[in-house]
PDB file of C-alpha atoms in Angstrom:
ATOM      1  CA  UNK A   1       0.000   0.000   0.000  1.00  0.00           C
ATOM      2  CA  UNK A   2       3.026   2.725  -0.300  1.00  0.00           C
ATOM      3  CA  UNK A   3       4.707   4.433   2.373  1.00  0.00           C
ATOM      4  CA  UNK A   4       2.835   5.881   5.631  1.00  0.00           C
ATOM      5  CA  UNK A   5       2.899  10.033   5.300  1.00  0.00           C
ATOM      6  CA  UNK A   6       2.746  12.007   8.411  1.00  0.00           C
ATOM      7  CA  UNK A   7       1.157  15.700   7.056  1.00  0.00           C
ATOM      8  CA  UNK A   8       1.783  19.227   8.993  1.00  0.00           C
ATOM      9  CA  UNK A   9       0.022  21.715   6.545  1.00  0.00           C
ATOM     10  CA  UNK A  10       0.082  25.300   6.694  1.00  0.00           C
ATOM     11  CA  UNK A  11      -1.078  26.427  10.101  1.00  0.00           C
ATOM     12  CA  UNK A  12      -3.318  28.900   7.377  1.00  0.00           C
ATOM     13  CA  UNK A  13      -5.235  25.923   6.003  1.00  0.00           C
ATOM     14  CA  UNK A  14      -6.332  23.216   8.589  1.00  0.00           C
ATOM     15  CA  UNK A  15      -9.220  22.813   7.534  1.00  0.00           C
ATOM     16  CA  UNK A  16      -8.289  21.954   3.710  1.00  0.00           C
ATOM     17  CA  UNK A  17      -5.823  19.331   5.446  1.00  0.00           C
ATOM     18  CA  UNK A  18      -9.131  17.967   7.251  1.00  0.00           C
ATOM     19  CA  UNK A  19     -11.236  17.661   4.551  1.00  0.00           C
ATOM     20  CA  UNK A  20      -8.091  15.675   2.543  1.00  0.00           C
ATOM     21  CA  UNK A  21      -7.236  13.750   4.926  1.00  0.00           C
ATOM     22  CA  UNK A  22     -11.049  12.481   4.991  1.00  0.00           C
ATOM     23  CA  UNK A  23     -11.324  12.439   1.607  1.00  0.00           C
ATOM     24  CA  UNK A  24      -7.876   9.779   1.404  1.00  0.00           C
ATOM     25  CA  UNK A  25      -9.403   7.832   4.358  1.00  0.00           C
ATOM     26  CA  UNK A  26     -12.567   7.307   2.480  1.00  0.00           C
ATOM     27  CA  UNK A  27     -10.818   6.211  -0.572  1.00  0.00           C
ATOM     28  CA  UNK A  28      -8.243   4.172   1.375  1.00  0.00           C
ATOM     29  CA  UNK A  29     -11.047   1.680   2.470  1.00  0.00           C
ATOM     30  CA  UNK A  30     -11.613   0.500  -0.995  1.00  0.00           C
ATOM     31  CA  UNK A  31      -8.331  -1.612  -0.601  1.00  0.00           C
ATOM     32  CA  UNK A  32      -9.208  -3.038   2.584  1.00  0.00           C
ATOM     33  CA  UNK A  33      -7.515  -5.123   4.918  1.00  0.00           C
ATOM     34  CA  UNK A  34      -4.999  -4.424   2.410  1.00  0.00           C
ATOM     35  CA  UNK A  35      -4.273  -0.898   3.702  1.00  0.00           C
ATOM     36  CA  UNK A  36      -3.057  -0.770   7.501  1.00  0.00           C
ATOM     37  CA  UNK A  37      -5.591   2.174   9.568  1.00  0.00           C
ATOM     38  CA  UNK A  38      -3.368   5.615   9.830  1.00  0.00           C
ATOM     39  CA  UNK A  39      -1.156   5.460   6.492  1.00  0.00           C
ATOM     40  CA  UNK A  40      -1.807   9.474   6.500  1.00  0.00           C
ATOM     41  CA  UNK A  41      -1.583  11.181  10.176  1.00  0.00           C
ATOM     42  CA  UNK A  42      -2.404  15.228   9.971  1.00  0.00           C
ATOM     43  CA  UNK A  43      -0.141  17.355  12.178  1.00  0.00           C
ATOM     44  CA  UNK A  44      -1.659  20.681  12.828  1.00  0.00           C
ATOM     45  CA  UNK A  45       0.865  23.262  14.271  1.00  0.00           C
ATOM     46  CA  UNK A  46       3.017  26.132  13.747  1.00  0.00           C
ATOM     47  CA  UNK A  47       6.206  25.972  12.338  1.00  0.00           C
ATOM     48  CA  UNK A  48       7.647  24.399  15.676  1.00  0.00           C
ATOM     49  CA  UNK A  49       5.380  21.251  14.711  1.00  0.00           C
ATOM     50  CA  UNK A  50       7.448  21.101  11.031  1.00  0.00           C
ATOM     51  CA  UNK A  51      11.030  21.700  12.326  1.00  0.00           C
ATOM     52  CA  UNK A  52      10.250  18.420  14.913  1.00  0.00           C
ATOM     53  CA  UNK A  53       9.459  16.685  11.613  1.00  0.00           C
ATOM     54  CA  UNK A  54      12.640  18.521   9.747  1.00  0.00           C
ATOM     55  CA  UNK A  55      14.892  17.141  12.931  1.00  0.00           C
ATOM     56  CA  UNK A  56      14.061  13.708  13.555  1.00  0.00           C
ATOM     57  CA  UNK A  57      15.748  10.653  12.853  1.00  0.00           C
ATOM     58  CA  UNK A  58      12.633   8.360  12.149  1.00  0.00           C
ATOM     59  CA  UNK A  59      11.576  10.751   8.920  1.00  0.00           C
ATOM     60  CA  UNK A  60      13.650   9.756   6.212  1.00  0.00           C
ATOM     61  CA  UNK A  61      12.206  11.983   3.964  1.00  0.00           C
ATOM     62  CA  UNK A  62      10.712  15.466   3.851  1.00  0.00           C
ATOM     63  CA  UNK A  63       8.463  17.708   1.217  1.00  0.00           C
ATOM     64  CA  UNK A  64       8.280  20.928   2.013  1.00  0.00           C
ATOM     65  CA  UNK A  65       7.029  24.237   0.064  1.00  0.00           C
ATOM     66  CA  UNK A  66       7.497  27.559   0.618  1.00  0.00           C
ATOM     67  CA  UNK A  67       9.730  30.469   0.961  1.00  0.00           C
ATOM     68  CA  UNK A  68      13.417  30.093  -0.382  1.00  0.00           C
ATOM     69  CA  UNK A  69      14.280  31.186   3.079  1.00  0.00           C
ATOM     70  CA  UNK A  70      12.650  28.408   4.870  1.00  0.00           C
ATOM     71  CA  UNK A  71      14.529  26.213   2.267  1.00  0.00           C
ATOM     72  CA  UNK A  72      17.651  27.490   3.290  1.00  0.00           C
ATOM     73  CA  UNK A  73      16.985  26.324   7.102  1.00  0.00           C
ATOM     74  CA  UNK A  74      15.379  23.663   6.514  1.00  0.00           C
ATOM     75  CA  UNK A  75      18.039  22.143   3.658  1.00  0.00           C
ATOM     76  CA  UNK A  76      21.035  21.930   5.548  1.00  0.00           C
ATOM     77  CA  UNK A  77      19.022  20.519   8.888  1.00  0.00           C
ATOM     78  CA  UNK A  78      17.727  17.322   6.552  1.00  0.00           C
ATOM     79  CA  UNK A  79      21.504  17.311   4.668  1.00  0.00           C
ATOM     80  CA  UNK A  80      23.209  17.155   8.283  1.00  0.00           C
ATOM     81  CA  UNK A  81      21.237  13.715   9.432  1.00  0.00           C
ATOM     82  CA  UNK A  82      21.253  12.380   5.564  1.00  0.00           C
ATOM     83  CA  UNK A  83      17.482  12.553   4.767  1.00  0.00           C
ATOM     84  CA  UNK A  84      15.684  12.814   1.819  1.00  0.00           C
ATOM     85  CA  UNK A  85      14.069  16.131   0.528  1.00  0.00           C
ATOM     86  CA  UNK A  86      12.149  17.722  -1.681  1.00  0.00           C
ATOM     87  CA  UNK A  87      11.404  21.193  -1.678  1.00  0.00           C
ATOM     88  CA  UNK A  88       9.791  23.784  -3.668  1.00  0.00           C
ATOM     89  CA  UNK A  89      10.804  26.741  -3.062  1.00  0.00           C
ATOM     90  CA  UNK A  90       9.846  30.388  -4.286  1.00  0.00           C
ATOM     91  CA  UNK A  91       7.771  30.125  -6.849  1.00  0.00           C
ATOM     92  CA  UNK A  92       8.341  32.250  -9.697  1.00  0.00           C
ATOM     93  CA  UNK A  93       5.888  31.094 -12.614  1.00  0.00           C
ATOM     94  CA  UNK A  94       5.910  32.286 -15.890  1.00  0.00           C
ATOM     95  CA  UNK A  95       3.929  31.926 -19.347  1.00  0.00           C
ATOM     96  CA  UNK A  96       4.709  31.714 -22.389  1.00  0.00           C
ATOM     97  CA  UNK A  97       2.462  32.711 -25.300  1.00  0.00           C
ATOM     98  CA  UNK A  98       3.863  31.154 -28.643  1.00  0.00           C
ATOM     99  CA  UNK A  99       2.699  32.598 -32.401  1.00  0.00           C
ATOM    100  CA  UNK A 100       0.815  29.433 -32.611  1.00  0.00           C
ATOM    101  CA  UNK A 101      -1.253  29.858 -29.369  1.00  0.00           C
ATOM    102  CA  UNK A 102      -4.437  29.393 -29.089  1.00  0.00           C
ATOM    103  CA  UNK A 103      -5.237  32.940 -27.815  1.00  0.00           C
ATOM    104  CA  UNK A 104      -8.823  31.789 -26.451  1.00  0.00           C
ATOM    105  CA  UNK A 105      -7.039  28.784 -24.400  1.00  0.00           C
ATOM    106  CA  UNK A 106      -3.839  31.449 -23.755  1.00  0.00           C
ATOM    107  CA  UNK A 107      -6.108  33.895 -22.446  1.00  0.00           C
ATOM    108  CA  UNK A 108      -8.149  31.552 -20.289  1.00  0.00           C
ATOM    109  CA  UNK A 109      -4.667  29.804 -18.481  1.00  0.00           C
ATOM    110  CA  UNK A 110      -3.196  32.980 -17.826  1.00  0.00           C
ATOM    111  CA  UNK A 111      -6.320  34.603 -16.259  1.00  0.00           C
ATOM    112  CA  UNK A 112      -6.553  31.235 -14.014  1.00  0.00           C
ATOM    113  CA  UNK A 113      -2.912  30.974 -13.574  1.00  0.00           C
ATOM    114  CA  UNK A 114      -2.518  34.440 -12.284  1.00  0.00           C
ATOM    115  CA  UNK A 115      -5.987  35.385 -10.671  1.00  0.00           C
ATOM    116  CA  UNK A 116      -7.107  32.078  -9.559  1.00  0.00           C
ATOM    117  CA  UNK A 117      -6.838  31.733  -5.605  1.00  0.00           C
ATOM    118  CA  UNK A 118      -6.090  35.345  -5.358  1.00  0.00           C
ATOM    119  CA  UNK A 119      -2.552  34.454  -6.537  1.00  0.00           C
ATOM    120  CA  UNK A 120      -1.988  32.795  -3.299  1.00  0.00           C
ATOM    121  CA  UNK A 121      -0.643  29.640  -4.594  1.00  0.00           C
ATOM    122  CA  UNK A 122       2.908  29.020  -5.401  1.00  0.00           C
ATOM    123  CA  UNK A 123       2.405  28.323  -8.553  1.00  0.00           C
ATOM    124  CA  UNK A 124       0.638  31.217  -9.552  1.00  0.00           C
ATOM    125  CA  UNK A 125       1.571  33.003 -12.917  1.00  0.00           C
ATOM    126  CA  UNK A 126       3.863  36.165 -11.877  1.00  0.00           C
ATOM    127  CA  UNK A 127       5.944  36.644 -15.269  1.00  0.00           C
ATOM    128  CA  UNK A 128       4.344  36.666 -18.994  1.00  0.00           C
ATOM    129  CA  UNK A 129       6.607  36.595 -22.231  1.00  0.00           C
ATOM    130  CA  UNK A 130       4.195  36.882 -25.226  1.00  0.00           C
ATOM    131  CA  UNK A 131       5.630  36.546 -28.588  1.00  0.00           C
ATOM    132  CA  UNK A 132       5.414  40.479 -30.618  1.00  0.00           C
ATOM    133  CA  UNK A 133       3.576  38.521 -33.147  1.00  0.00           C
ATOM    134  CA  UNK A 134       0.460  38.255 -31.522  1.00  0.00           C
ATOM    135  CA  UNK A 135       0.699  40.622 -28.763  1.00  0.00           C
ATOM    136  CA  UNK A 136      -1.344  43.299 -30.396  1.00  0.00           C
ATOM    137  CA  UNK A 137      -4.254  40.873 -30.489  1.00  0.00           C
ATOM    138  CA  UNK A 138      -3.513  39.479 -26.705  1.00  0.00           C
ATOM    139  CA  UNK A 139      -3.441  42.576 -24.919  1.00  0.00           C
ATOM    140  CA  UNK A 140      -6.678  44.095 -24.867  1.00  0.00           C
ATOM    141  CA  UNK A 141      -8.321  40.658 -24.331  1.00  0.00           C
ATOM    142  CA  UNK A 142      -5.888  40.340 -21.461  1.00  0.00           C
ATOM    143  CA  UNK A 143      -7.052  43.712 -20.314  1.00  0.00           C
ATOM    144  CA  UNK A 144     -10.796  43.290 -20.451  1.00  0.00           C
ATOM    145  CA  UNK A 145     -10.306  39.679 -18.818  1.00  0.00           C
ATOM    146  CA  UNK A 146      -8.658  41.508 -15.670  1.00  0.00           C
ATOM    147  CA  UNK A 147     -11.115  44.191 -15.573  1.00  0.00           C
ATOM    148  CA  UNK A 148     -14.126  41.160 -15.618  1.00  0.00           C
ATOM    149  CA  UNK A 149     -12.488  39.057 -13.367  1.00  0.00           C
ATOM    150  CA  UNK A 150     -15.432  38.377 -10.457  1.00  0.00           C
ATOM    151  CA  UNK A 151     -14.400  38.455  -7.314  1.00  0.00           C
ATOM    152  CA  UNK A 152     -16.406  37.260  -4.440  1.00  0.00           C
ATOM    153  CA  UNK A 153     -17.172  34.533  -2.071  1.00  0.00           C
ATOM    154  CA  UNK A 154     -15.335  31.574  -2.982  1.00  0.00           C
ATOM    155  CA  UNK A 155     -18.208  29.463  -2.082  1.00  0.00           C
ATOM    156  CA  UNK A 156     -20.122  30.540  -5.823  1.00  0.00           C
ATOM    157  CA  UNK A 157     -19.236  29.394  -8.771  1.00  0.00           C
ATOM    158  CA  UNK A 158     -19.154  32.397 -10.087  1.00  0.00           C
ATOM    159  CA  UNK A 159     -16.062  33.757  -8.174  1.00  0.00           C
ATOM    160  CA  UNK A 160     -12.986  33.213  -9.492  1.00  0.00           C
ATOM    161  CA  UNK A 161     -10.665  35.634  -7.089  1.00  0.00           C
ATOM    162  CA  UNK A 162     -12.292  35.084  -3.519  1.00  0.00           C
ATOM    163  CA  UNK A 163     -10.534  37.117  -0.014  1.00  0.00           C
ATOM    164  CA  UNK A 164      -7.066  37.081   1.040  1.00  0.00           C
ATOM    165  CA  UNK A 165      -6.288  34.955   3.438  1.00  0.00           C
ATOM    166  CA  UNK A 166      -4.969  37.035   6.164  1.00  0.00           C
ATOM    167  CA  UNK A 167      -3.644  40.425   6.800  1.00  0.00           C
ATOM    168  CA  UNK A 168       0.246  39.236   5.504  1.00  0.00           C
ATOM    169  CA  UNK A 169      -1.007  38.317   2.864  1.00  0.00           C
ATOM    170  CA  UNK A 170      -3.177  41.855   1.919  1.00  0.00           C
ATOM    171  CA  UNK A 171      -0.313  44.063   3.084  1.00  0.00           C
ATOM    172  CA  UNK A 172       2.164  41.904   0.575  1.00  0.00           C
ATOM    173  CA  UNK A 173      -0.273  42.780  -2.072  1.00  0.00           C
ATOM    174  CA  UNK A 174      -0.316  46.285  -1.067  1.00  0.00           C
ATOM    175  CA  UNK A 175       3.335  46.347  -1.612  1.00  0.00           C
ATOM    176  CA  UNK A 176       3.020  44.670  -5.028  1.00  0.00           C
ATOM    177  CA  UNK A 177       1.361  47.382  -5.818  1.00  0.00           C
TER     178      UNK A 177
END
C-alpha cells in the first residue's frame, strides 16, 4: 500500500488538510484489509510542529514548500542527518504565449494561472513573455479579462478571485502594488 505520510500543513489551512485527509481515508477503504488504519496522520501546528518533523531521525524523507528562506533552514538541517528532501521553493511562474497559441485557451490559463486563488498559490503566474507577433491581439483581451475578473465569495461558482487569506497576505499585495 506505499509508504505511511505524516502531514503538517500550513497552520493557514487546517481545515483543507481535514477535509483531505477524509477524503484519502474514504478512498483508502476501498483496498481493505490491504491498507493498515493511519497510512496518513495530519499534524496541525506552527512551524515548531514542522522543524520536529525537519529534525528527527525516524523521517527519512521530507516535502516541504514555501519560501526560499525556509529552504535554506530547513536544507542543511535534513543534509546534516542524511534525509531525503524535496522542496519547492519560491515560486516564480511564468507563461509563455507562442505565435501558434491558441489565444482563447492562452487567455483563459493565464487569467486562471494568475488570478485564480487570489494568486496565493505558489504556482501562480507572476511573469508573462508573449511573442510580438500576436501581442497586439492578446493585450486588450488580457485587459478586459482583468477588468471582468469576479471576485467574491469563494463558495459561488461564479467567483474566481475570492478574499485574502490574512492580513500578511493583503499588506504583501499592497506592496506589489
Amino acid at each position: 500500500c506505499g509508504d505511511a505520510v505524516v502531514w503538517k500543513p500550513s497552520e493557514k489551512t487546517p481545515l483543507t488538510a481535514l477535509a483531505c485527509e477524509a477524503i484519502f481515508n474514504r478512498a483508502v477503504k476501498r483496498f481493505g484489509a490491504d491498507a493498515p488504519e493511519g497510512l496518513l496522520q495530519v499534524l496541525i501546528g506552527d512551524r515548531a510542529v514542522g522543524e520536529v518533523l525537519v529534525d528527527h531521525p525516524k523521517v527519512p524523507l521530507v516535502s516541504a514548500t514555501g519560501s526560499t528562506r525556509m529552504g535554506r533552514e530547513v536544507g542543511p538541517r535534513l543534509a546534516k542527518r542524511f534525509a531525503r528532501a524535496v522542496l519547492e521553493l519560491g515560486g516564480n511562474n511564468a507563461g509563455i504565449v507562442c505565435p501558434s497559441a491558441d489565444l482563447d485557451m492562452a487567455l483563459r490559463a493565464i487569467a486562471f494561472g494568475a488570478m485564480g486563488t487570489a494568486g496565493q498559490r505558489c504556482t501562480t503566474l507572476r511573469r508573462l513573455f508573449v511573442h510580438e507577433s500576436v501581442y497586439d491581439a492578446l493585450l486588450p483581451r488580457l485587459k478586459k479579462a482583468y477588468e471582468s475578473v469576479s471576485v467574491g465569495n469563494p463558495l459561488e461558482t461564479s467567483a474566481l478571485v475570492g478574499p485574502l487569506i490574512d492580513k500578511a497576505a493583503f499588506d504583501n499585495m499592497q506592496k506589489a502594488l
